[in-house]
Short mmCIF file of N, CA and C in Angstrom, two decimals:
data_model
loop_
_atom_site.label_atom_id
_atom_site.label_comp_id
_atom_site.label_asym_id
_atom_site.label_seq_id
_atom_site.Cartn_x
_atom_site.Cartn_y
_atom_site.Cartn_z
N UNK A 1263 0.65 -1.24 -0.04
CA UNK A 1263 -0.07 -0.25 0.02
C UNK A 1263 0.89 1.02 0.06
N UNK A 1264 1.83 1.24 0.62
CA UNK A 1264 2.82 2.20 0.37
C UNK A 1264 2.99 3.30 -0.80
N UNK A 1265 2.79 4.50 -0.54
CA UNK A 1265 3.12 5.54 -1.71
C UNK A 1265 1.82 5.81 -2.57
N UNK A 1266 0.76 5.12 -2.26
CA UNK A 1266 -0.45 5.35 -2.92
C UNK A 1266 -0.57 4.35 -3.90
N UNK A 1267 0.18 3.00 -3.90
CA UNK A 1267 -0.17 1.93 -5.11
C UNK A 1267 -1.43 1.72 -5.18
N UNK A 1268 -2.01 1.35 -3.86
CA UNK A 1268 -3.43 0.84 -3.72
C UNK A 1268 -4.36 2.00 -3.65
N UNK A 1269 -5.55 2.09 -4.66
CA UNK A 1269 -6.34 3.16 -4.85
C UNK A 1269 -7.52 2.43 -5.05
N UNK A 1270 -8.20 2.28 -4.05
CA UNK A 1270 -9.94 2.07 -3.87
C UNK A 1270 -10.41 2.76 -5.10
N UNK A 1271 -11.33 1.96 -5.75
CA UNK A 1271 -12.58 2.79 -6.28
C UNK A 1271 -13.58 2.87 -5.67
N UNK A 1272 -14.01 4.40 -5.73
CA UNK A 1272 -15.04 4.62 -4.48
C UNK A 1272 -16.22 3.91 -5.00
N UNK A 1273 -16.71 3.24 -6.44
CA UNK A 1273 -17.95 2.79 -6.63
C UNK A 1273 -17.90 1.47 -6.14
N UNK A 1274 -16.58 1.00 -6.01
CA UNK A 1274 -16.59 -0.55 -5.49
C UNK A 1274 -16.86 -0.51 -4.13
N UNK A 1275 -16.61 0.90 -3.14
CA UNK A 1275 -16.72 0.55 -1.77
C UNK A 1275 -17.85 1.67 -1.34
N UNK A 1276 -18.40 0.84 -0.52
CA UNK A 1276 -19.53 1.77 0.12
C UNK A 1276 -18.83 3.29 0.86
N UNK A 1277 -20.00 3.79 0.81
CA UNK A 1277 -19.25 5.36 1.20
C UNK A 1277 -18.86 5.27 3.06
N UNK A 1278 -19.94 4.28 3.56
CA UNK A 1278 -19.25 3.87 5.35
C UNK A 1278 -17.99 2.95 5.01
N UNK A 1279 -17.41 2.19 3.97
CA UNK A 1279 -16.34 1.51 4.41
C UNK A 1279 -14.72 2.47 3.60
N UNK A 1280 -15.53 3.90 3.26
CA UNK A 1280 -14.30 4.59 2.94
C UNK A 1280 -13.29 4.94 4.12
N UNK A 1281 -13.98 5.26 5.01
CA UNK A 1281 -13.06 5.76 6.43
C UNK A 1281 -12.08 4.62 6.80
N UNK A 1282 -12.64 3.42 6.66
CA UNK A 1282 -11.47 2.92 7.04
C UNK A 1282 -10.63 2.42 6.39
N UNK A 1283 -10.80 2.27 5.07
CA UNK A 1283 -9.74 2.16 4.21
C UNK A 1283 -8.69 3.36 3.70
N UNK A 1284 -9.22 4.91 3.84
CA UNK A 1284 -8.78 6.18 4.09
C UNK A 1284 -7.92 6.02 5.32
N UNK A 1285 -8.53 5.61 6.48
CA UNK A 1285 -7.49 5.60 7.55
C UNK A 1285 -6.48 4.21 7.42
N UNK A 1286 -6.47 3.04 7.14
CA UNK A 1286 -5.50 2.22 6.53
C UNK A 1286 -4.50 2.62 5.71
N UNK A 1287 -4.96 3.51 4.64
CA UNK A 1287 -3.93 4.05 3.69
C UNK A 1287 -3.07 5.18 4.60
N UNK A 1288 -3.44 5.84 5.10
CA UNK A 1288 -2.90 7.03 5.76
C UNK A 1288 -2.28 5.98 6.80
N UNK A 1289 -2.47 5.22 7.68
CA UNK A 1289 -1.05 4.38 8.37
C UNK A 1289 -0.51 3.96 7.54
N UNK A 1290 -0.76 3.44 6.80
CA UNK A 1290 0.06 2.38 5.79
C UNK A 1290 1.71 3.68 5.21
N UNK A 1291 0.95 4.80 5.37
CA UNK A 1291 2.30 5.51 4.80
C UNK A 1291 3.42 6.21 6.09
N UNK A 1292 2.89 5.75 7.37
CA UNK A 1292 4.17 6.35 8.18
C UNK A 1292 5.23 5.80 7.58
N UNK A 1293 5.81 4.44 7.55
CA UNK A 1293 6.95 4.18 7.25
C UNK A 1293 7.82 4.71 6.00
N UNK A 1294 6.70 5.38 5.05
CA UNK A 1294 7.55 6.10 3.96
C UNK A 1294 7.96 7.31 4.55
N UNK A 1295 6.70 7.45 5.23
CA UNK A 1295 7.26 9.45 6.04
C UNK A 1295 8.48 9.06 6.92
N UNK A 1296 8.52 8.15 7.84
CA UNK A 1296 9.83 8.14 8.45
C UNK A 1296 11.53 8.04 7.65
N UNK A 1297 10.92 7.38 6.63
CA UNK A 1297 12.16 7.18 5.66
C UNK A 1297 12.15 8.46 4.91
N UNK A 1298 11.31 9.34 4.75
CA UNK A 1298 11.60 10.65 4.07
C UNK A 1298 12.43 11.42 5.13
N UNK A 1299 11.47 11.46 6.30
CA UNK A 1299 11.86 12.09 7.43
C UNK A 1299 13.56 11.66 8.04
N UNK A 1300 14.09 11.13 7.52
CA UNK A 1300 15.58 10.99 8.05
C UNK A 1300 16.60 11.27 7.12
N UNK A 1301 16.40 11.53 5.73
CA UNK A 1301 17.30 12.36 4.62
C UNK A 1301 17.44 13.38 5.17
N UNK A 1302 18.85 13.78 5.64
CA UNK A 1302 19.55 14.90 5.57
C UNK A 1302 20.45 15.26 4.98
N UNK A 1303 20.93 16.55 5.29
CA UNK A 1303 21.69 17.15 4.37
C UNK A 1303 23.14 17.10 4.74
N UNK A 1304 23.47 16.58 5.69
CA UNK A 1304 25.02 16.14 6.16
C UNK A 1304 25.74 15.34 5.59
N UNK A 1305 26.05 16.10 4.14
CA UNK A 1305 26.58 15.28 3.46
C UNK A 1305 27.74 16.40 2.67
N UNK A 1306 28.79 15.94 2.12
CA UNK A 1306 29.58 16.40 1.41
C UNK A 1306 29.23 17.48 0.60
N UNK A 1307 29.68 18.88 0.62
CA UNK A 1307 28.72 19.72 -0.62
C UNK A 1307 28.72 19.54 -1.92
N UNK A 1308 29.56 18.36 -2.66
CA UNK A 1308 29.22 18.26 -3.71
C UNK A 1308 28.03 16.94 -3.87
N UNK A 1309 27.66 16.55 -2.82
CA UNK A 1309 26.79 15.50 -2.78
C UNK A 1309 25.18 16.36 -2.52
N UNK A 1310 25.35 17.64 -1.78
CA UNK A 1310 24.29 18.05 -1.36
C UNK A 1310 23.18 18.17 -2.56
N UNK A 1311 23.12 18.68 -3.89
CA UNK A 1311 22.30 18.94 -4.69
C UNK A 1311 21.56 17.64 -4.97
N UNK A 1312 22.35 16.31 -5.02
CA UNK A 1312 21.32 14.95 -5.35
C UNK A 1312 20.82 14.56 -4.12
N UNK A 1313 21.56 15.02 -3.02
CA UNK A 1313 20.39 14.33 -1.59
C UNK A 1313 18.98 15.61 -1.63
N UNK A 1314 19.38 16.73 -2.12
CA UNK A 1314 18.21 17.54 -2.16
C UNK A 1314 16.79 17.00 -3.16
N UNK A 1315 17.35 16.74 -4.11
CA UNK A 1315 16.31 15.56 -5.24
C UNK A 1315 15.74 14.81 -4.34
N UNK A 1316 16.70 14.31 -4.30
CA UNK A 1316 16.06 12.53 -3.43
C UNK A 1316 14.84 13.08 -2.57
N UNK A 1317 15.34 14.11 -1.50
CA UNK A 1317 14.20 14.40 -0.55
C UNK A 1317 12.96 14.96 -1.45
N UNK A 1318 13.37 15.51 -1.98
CA UNK A 1318 12.20 16.56 -3.18
C UNK A 1318 11.40 15.10 -3.97
N UNK A 1319 12.26 14.37 -4.36
CA UNK A 1319 11.36 13.13 -5.11
C UNK A 1319 10.31 12.65 -3.97
N UNK A 1320 11.05 12.08 -2.99
CA UNK A 1320 10.27 11.46 -1.97
C UNK A 1320 9.08 12.32 -1.48
N UNK A 1321 9.13 13.59 -1.21
CA UNK A 1321 8.05 14.31 -0.74
C UNK A 1321 7.51 14.60 -1.76
N UNK A 1322 7.55 14.62 -2.85
CA UNK A 1322 6.35 14.55 -4.09
C UNK A 1322 5.65 13.32 -4.20
N UNK A 1323 6.34 12.01 -3.89
CA UNK A 1323 5.42 11.12 -3.69
C UNK A 1323 4.73 10.75 -2.53
N UNK A 1324 5.39 11.16 -1.57
CA UNK A 1324 4.25 11.26 0.06
C UNK A 1324 3.36 12.20 -0.31
N UNK A 1325 3.55 13.60 -1.16
CA UNK A 1325 2.12 14.30 -1.16
C UNK A 1325 1.40 13.60 -2.06
N UNK A 1326 1.63 13.44 -3.42
CA UNK A 1326 0.49 12.43 -3.80
C UNK A 1326 -0.35 11.36 -2.87
N UNK A 1327 0.38 10.63 -2.38
CA UNK A 1327 -0.13 9.23 -1.53
C UNK A 1327 -0.86 10.28 -0.32
N UNK A 1328 -0.91 11.07 0.33
CA UNK A 1328 -1.69 11.43 1.16
C UNK A 1328 -2.89 12.16 0.59
N UNK A 1329 -2.45 12.87 -0.78
CA UNK A 1329 -3.75 13.79 -1.55
C UNK A 1329 -4.63 12.39 -1.64
N UNK A 1330 -4.58 11.41 -2.36
CA UNK A 1330 -5.06 10.25 -2.51
C UNK A 1330 -6.27 10.23 -1.09
N UNK A 1331 -5.47 9.88 -0.43
CA UNK A 1331 -6.31 9.83 1.23
C UNK A 1331 -7.09 10.72 0.99
N UNK A 1332 -7.02 12.16 0.87
CA UNK A 1332 -7.77 13.10 1.28
C UNK A 1332 -8.84 13.00 0.18
N UNK A 1333 -8.39 12.77 -1.08
CA UNK A 1333 -9.65 12.57 -1.97
C UNK A 1333 -11.04 11.23 -1.65
N UNK A 1334 -10.41 10.64 -0.88
CA UNK A 1334 -11.73 9.42 -0.42
C UNK A 1334 -12.49 10.45 0.41
N UNK A 1335 -12.56 11.65 1.05
CA UNK A 1335 -12.99 12.48 1.76
C UNK A 1335 -13.75 11.63 3.02
N UNK A 1336 -13.07 10.97 3.57
CA UNK A 1336 -12.95 10.37 5.06
C UNK A 1336 -12.52 11.69 5.66
N UNK A 1337 -13.59 12.58 6.72
CA UNK A 1337 -12.98 13.58 7.30
C UNK A 1337 -11.79 13.14 8.11
N UNK A 1338 -11.52 12.29 9.44
CA UNK A 1338 -10.37 12.30 10.10
C UNK A 1338 -9.32 12.29 9.19
N UNK A 1339 -9.16 11.05 8.40
CA UNK A 1339 -7.93 10.41 7.85
C UNK A 1339 -7.49 11.43 6.78
N UNK A 1340 -8.38 12.40 6.25
CA UNK A 1340 -8.33 13.61 5.33
C UNK A 1340 -7.43 14.65 6.06
N UNK A 1341 -8.00 15.32 7.32
CA UNK A 1341 -7.33 15.88 8.43
C UNK A 1341 -5.95 15.67 8.38
N UNK A 1342 -5.91 14.16 8.81
CA UNK A 1342 -4.43 13.96 9.00
C UNK A 1342 -3.34 14.05 7.80
N UNK A 1343 -4.00 13.70 6.68
CA UNK A 1343 -3.39 13.38 5.31
C UNK A 1343 -2.71 15.12 5.10
N UNK A 1344 -3.79 15.91 5.49
CA UNK A 1344 -3.87 17.41 5.00
C UNK A 1344 -2.64 17.77 6.16
N UNK A 1345 -2.70 17.43 7.11
CA UNK A 1345 -1.57 18.05 8.39
C UNK A 1345 -0.13 17.47 7.83
N UNK A 1346 0.27 15.89 7.49
CA UNK A 1346 0.94 15.51 7.29
C UNK A 1346 1.85 16.14 5.94
N UNK A 1347 1.30 16.53 4.94
CA UNK A 1347 1.84 17.20 3.73
C UNK A 1347 2.48 18.61 4.49
N UNK A 1348 1.67 19.46 4.97
CA UNK A 1348 2.01 20.63 5.51
C UNK A 1348 3.35 20.22 6.55
N UNK A 1349 3.26 19.35 7.39
CA UNK A 1349 4.45 19.11 8.27
C UNK A 1349 5.72 18.31 7.23
N UNK A 1350 5.21 17.32 6.31
CA UNK A 1350 6.33 17.03 5.34
C UNK A 1350 7.20 18.44 5.09
N UNK A 1351 6.42 19.30 4.44
CA UNK A 1351 7.06 20.81 4.07
C UNK A 1351 8.04 21.07 4.93
N UNK A 1352 7.29 21.14 6.21
CA UNK A 1352 8.11 22.02 7.72
C UNK A 1352 9.37 21.14 7.61
N UNK A 1353 9.34 20.10 7.84
CA UNK A 1353 10.16 19.20 7.83
C UNK A 1353 11.39 19.69 7.26
N UNK A 1354 11.21 19.25 5.61
CA UNK A 1354 12.18 19.82 4.74
C UNK A 1354 12.86 20.71 5.09
N UNK A 1355 12.19 22.14 5.44
CA UNK A 1355 12.48 23.32 5.57
C UNK A 1355 13.72 23.13 6.47
N UNK A 1356 12.89 22.57 7.82
CA UNK A 1356 13.92 22.57 9.20
C UNK A 1356 15.42 21.88 8.77
N UNK A 1357 14.96 20.74 8.01
CA UNK A 1357 16.23 19.78 7.80
C UNK A 1357 17.41 21.15 6.83
N UNK A 1358 16.46 21.69 5.84
CA UNK A 1358 17.52 21.98 5.20
C UNK A 1358 18.35 23.24 5.86
N UNK A 1359 17.27 24.04 6.61
CA UNK A 1359 18.38 24.91 7.56
C UNK A 1359 18.92 24.49 8.66
N UNK A 1360 18.84 23.05 9.01
CA UNK A 1360 19.94 22.93 9.99
C UNK A 1360 21.21 22.15 9.11
N UNK A 1361 21.39 22.35 7.64
CA UNK A 1361 22.28 21.68 6.96
C UNK A 1361 23.55 22.42 7.69
N UNK A 1362 24.64 21.78 7.85
CA UNK A 1362 26.17 22.04 8.25
C UNK A 1362 26.79 23.05 7.26
N UNK A 1363 27.46 23.86 7.89
CA UNK A 1363 28.09 25.51 6.72
C UNK A 1363 29.38 24.33 6.35
N UNK A 1364 29.96 24.22 5.24
CA UNK A 1364 30.86 23.55 4.85
C UNK A 1364 32.14 24.10 5.19
N UNK A 1365 33.14 23.27 5.94
CA UNK A 1365 34.15 23.72 6.58
C UNK A 1365 35.00 24.54 5.32
N UNK A 1366 34.91 24.61 4.40
CA UNK A 1366 35.86 25.14 3.23
C UNK A 1366 35.35 26.60 3.50
N UNK A 1367 34.54 26.85 3.88
CA UNK A 1367 33.61 28.29 3.97
C UNK A 1367 33.62 28.94 5.32
N UNK A 1368 33.74 27.92 6.34
CA UNK A 1368 33.50 28.52 7.75
C UNK A 1368 34.11 29.72 8.40
N UNK A 1369 35.63 29.65 7.82
CA UNK A 1369 36.54 30.98 8.28
C UNK A 1369 36.13 31.96 7.80
N UNK A 1370 35.24 32.18 6.58
CA UNK A 1370 34.80 33.67 6.24
C UNK A 1370 33.28 33.64 6.55
N UNK A 1371 33.45 35.03 7.27
CA UNK A 1371 31.69 35.15 7.63
C UNK A 1371 31.06 35.85 6.71
N UNK A 1372 31.46 36.32 5.40
CA UNK A 1372 30.72 36.70 4.30
C UNK A 1372 30.01 35.65 3.52
N UNK A 1373 30.97 34.58 3.31
CA UNK A 1373 30.90 33.07 2.78
C UNK A 1373 29.94 32.62 3.46
N UNK A 1374 30.07 32.53 4.66
CA UNK A 1374 29.06 31.73 5.75
C UNK A 1374 27.31 32.57 5.69
N UNK A 1375 27.36 33.48 5.56
CA UNK A 1375 26.22 34.59 5.58
C UNK A 1375 25.63 33.92 4.25
N UNK A 1376 26.59 34.13 3.04
CA UNK A 1376 26.07 34.13 1.61
C UNK A 1376 25.31 32.54 1.46
N UNK A 1377 25.94 31.70 2.04
CA UNK A 1377 25.57 30.14 2.34
C UNK A 1377 24.38 30.31 2.99
N UNK A 1378 24.13 30.79 3.94
CA UNK A 1378 22.66 30.61 4.78
C UNK A 1378 21.86 31.22 4.40
N UNK A 1379 22.03 32.85 3.67
CA UNK A 1379 21.06 33.16 2.83
C UNK A 1379 20.48 32.49 1.60
N UNK A 1380 21.30 31.44 0.94
CA UNK A 1380 21.17 30.86 -0.34
C UNK A 1380 19.92 29.47 0.25
N UNK A 1381 20.69 28.78 1.53
CA UNK A 1381 19.56 27.93 1.95
C UNK A 1381 18.12 28.72 2.36
N UNK A 1382 18.04 29.80 3.26
CA UNK A 1382 16.74 30.49 3.39
C UNK A 1382 16.16 30.74 2.08
N UNK A 1383 16.81 31.12 1.00
CA UNK A 1383 15.92 31.03 -0.34
C UNK A 1383 15.15 30.06 -0.78
N UNK A 1384 16.04 28.96 -0.81
CA UNK A 1384 15.58 27.44 -1.03
C UNK A 1384 14.47 27.26 -0.01
N UNK A 1385 14.56 27.22 1.33
CA UNK A 1385 13.59 26.78 2.50
C UNK A 1385 12.21 27.85 2.06
N UNK A 1386 12.34 29.18 2.10
CA UNK A 1386 11.22 30.08 2.25
C UNK A 1386 10.21 29.48 1.44
N UNK A 1387 9.94 28.92 -0.21
CA UNK A 1387 9.12 28.25 -0.53
C UNK A 1387 8.34 26.99 0.18
N UNK A 1388 9.19 26.65 0.81
CA UNK A 1388 8.78 25.19 1.89
C UNK A 1388 8.27 25.52 2.59
N UNK A 1389 8.73 26.46 3.19
CA UNK A 1389 8.03 26.98 4.42
C UNK A 1389 6.37 27.70 4.13
N UNK A 1390 6.34 28.47 2.85
CA UNK A 1390 5.24 28.74 2.48
C UNK A 1390 4.30 27.09 2.30
N UNK A 1391 4.60 26.15 1.58
CA UNK A 1391 4.10 25.18 1.15
C UNK A 1391 3.56 24.20 2.39
N UNK A 1392 4.50 24.76 3.37
CA UNK A 1392 4.25 24.13 5.10
C UNK A 1392 3.15 24.75 5.33
N UNK A 1393 2.82 25.91 5.63
CA UNK A 1393 1.86 26.80 5.98
C UNK A 1393 0.53 26.96 5.59
N UNK A 1394 0.68 26.29 3.90
CA UNK A 1394 -0.39 26.32 3.04
C UNK A 1394 -1.09 25.16 3.58
N UNK A 1395 -0.51 23.81 3.87
CA UNK A 1395 -0.90 22.53 4.00
C UNK A 1395 -1.25 22.59 5.20
N UNK A 1396 -0.72 23.35 6.59
CA UNK A 1396 -1.46 23.43 8.16
C UNK A 1396 -2.51 23.93 8.08
N UNK A 1397 -2.61 25.13 7.18
CA UNK A 1397 -3.76 26.20 7.29
C UNK A 1397 -5.02 24.97 6.74
N UNK A 1398 -5.01 24.26 5.48
CA UNK A 1398 -5.97 23.32 5.15
C UNK A 1398 -6.33 22.47 6.02
N UNK A 1399 -5.40 21.58 6.86
CA UNK A 1399 -5.70 20.65 7.96
C UNK A 1399 -6.52 21.69 9.07
N UNK A 1400 -5.77 22.76 9.20
CA UNK A 1400 -6.91 23.76 10.58
C UNK A 1400 -7.90 23.89 9.97
N UNK A 1401 -7.99 24.59 8.92
CA UNK A 1401 -9.72 24.86 8.42
C UNK A 1401 -10.61 23.52 7.99
N UNK A 1402 -9.99 22.84 7.34
CA UNK A 1402 -10.83 21.63 7.01
C UNK A 1402 -11.07 21.08 8.45
N UNK A 1403 -10.41 20.74 9.50
CA UNK A 1403 -10.90 20.30 10.50
C UNK A 1403 -12.08 21.38 11.45
N UNK A 1404 -11.75 22.60 11.28
CA UNK A 1404 -13.04 23.09 11.86
C UNK A 1404 -13.83 23.03 10.74
N UNK A 1405 -14.07 23.13 9.69
CA UNK A 1405 -15.37 23.05 8.69
C UNK A 1405 -15.95 21.76 8.82
N UNK A 1406 -15.19 20.42 8.86
CA UNK A 1406 -16.40 19.15 9.15
C UNK A 1406 -16.09 18.67 10.83
N UNK A 1407 -15.84 19.82 11.70
CA UNK A 1407 -15.91 19.40 13.32
C UNK A 1407 -14.88 18.27 13.53
N UNK A 1408 -13.82 17.93 13.00
CA UNK A 1408 -12.84 17.13 13.65
C UNK A 1408 -11.86 17.90 14.75
N UNK A 1409 -11.73 16.94 15.69
CA UNK A 1409 -10.87 17.31 16.58
C UNK A 1409 -10.16 16.09 16.95
N UNK A 1410 -9.29 15.94 16.65
CA UNK A 1410 -8.05 14.67 16.78
C UNK A 1410 -6.57 15.34 16.65
N UNK A 1411 -5.68 14.41 17.00
CA UNK A 1411 -4.27 14.95 17.47
C UNK A 1411 -3.98 15.76 16.20
N UNK A 1412 -3.90 15.34 14.92
CA UNK A 1412 -3.67 16.20 13.38
C UNK A 1412 -4.25 17.19 13.74
N UNK A 1413 -5.34 17.48 14.06
CA UNK A 1413 -6.17 18.88 13.88
C UNK A 1413 -5.50 19.89 14.98
N UNK A 1414 -5.02 19.43 16.14
CA UNK A 1414 -4.44 19.95 16.82
C UNK A 1414 -2.68 20.51 16.99
N UNK A 1415 -2.04 19.48 16.49
CA UNK A 1415 -1.04 19.73 15.65
C UNK A 1415 -0.79 20.38 14.86
N UNK A 1416 -1.69 20.59 13.82
CA UNK A 1416 -1.38 21.63 12.74
C UNK A 1416 -1.84 22.80 13.45
N UNK A 1417 -2.88 23.36 14.37
CA UNK A 1417 -2.89 24.32 14.94
C UNK A 1417 -1.86 24.64 15.73
N UNK A 1418 -1.23 23.92 16.13
CA UNK A 1418 -0.08 24.11 17.36
C UNK A 1418 1.13 24.48 16.77
N UNK A 1419 1.35 24.14 15.45
CA UNK A 1419 2.37 24.37 14.52
C UNK A 1419 2.39 25.50 13.86
N UNK A 1420 0.95 26.16 13.52
CA UNK A 1420 0.89 27.34 12.95
C UNK A 1420 0.68 28.63 13.96
N UNK A 1421 0.68 28.00 15.06
CA UNK A 1421 0.37 28.83 16.27
C UNK A 1421 2.24 29.38 16.28
N UNK A 1422 3.16 28.24 16.27
CA UNK A 1422 4.66 28.39 16.30
C UNK A 1422 5.09 29.30 15.28
N UNK A 1423 4.89 28.77 13.94
CA UNK A 1423 5.16 29.31 12.48
C UNK A 1423 5.04 30.76 12.35
N UNK A 1424 3.53 30.99 12.37
CA UNK A 1424 3.17 31.98 12.36
C UNK A 1424 2.38 33.00 13.75
N UNK A 1425 3.14 33.39 14.16
CA UNK A 1425 2.67 34.01 15.70
C UNK A 1425 2.09 34.71 15.36
N UNK A 1426 2.27 35.72 14.47
CA UNK A 1426 1.51 36.89 14.18
C UNK A 1426 0.08 36.64 13.64
N UNK A 1427 -0.29 35.30 12.78
CA UNK A 1427 -1.39 35.33 12.38
C UNK A 1427 -2.14 34.35 13.29
N UNK A 1428 -1.51 33.56 14.04
CA UNK A 1428 -2.14 32.67 14.74
C UNK A 1428 -2.30 32.57 16.03
N UNK A 1429 -1.25 33.31 16.56
CA UNK A 1429 -0.90 33.74 17.84
C UNK A 1429 -1.88 34.16 19.14
N UNK A 1430 -1.73 33.68 20.34
CA UNK A 1430 -3.11 34.06 20.74
C UNK A 1430 -3.47 35.88 20.75
N UNK A 1431 -4.33 35.83 20.82
CA UNK A 1431 -4.82 37.29 20.97
C UNK A 1431 -4.70 37.84 22.48
N UNK A 1432 -4.57 39.59 22.51
CA UNK A 1432 -4.47 40.00 23.71
C UNK A 1432 -5.87 39.70 24.77
N UNK A 1433 -6.98 39.19 23.97
CA UNK A 1433 -8.04 38.90 25.08
C UNK A 1433 -7.61 37.82 25.37
N UNK A 1434 -6.98 36.94 25.16
CA UNK A 1434 -6.64 35.57 25.60
C UNK A 1434 -6.04 35.43 26.79
#
């Protein structure tokens, strides 16, 4: 079932059967997500580009598989799948920003700043996609009345990532 190789046909499964199928598909993606999340950028500078490509490809496959879960329209698994898409982008961004500075440039503060700036430029669109996914999860959970760990995690992460937009108000 990993990475969406199994796609149930809606016309073959009664609507009440979609929720358990969607949940099973979601849970089946856990090992693939863990494998994706283990990919880091602690590699020789010449290997960094390839490592980025590998992680990017795995992210794309995960997003497709989680989207298949969302498309089954079972509320709780859909919210969890949307959360995981946002979280996957967030983890990519975090992993990228934790990339060690190559030893060849560590002694030159100008080069270090440029390197960090370039990492930030690559991480910014990933962070934007993370926020979009988390917002979708939070909004869909509110729309559907889903109150599960995924909905809470999406909301908490949005509070952390975008406190100016989602943080506590002065009245709270």
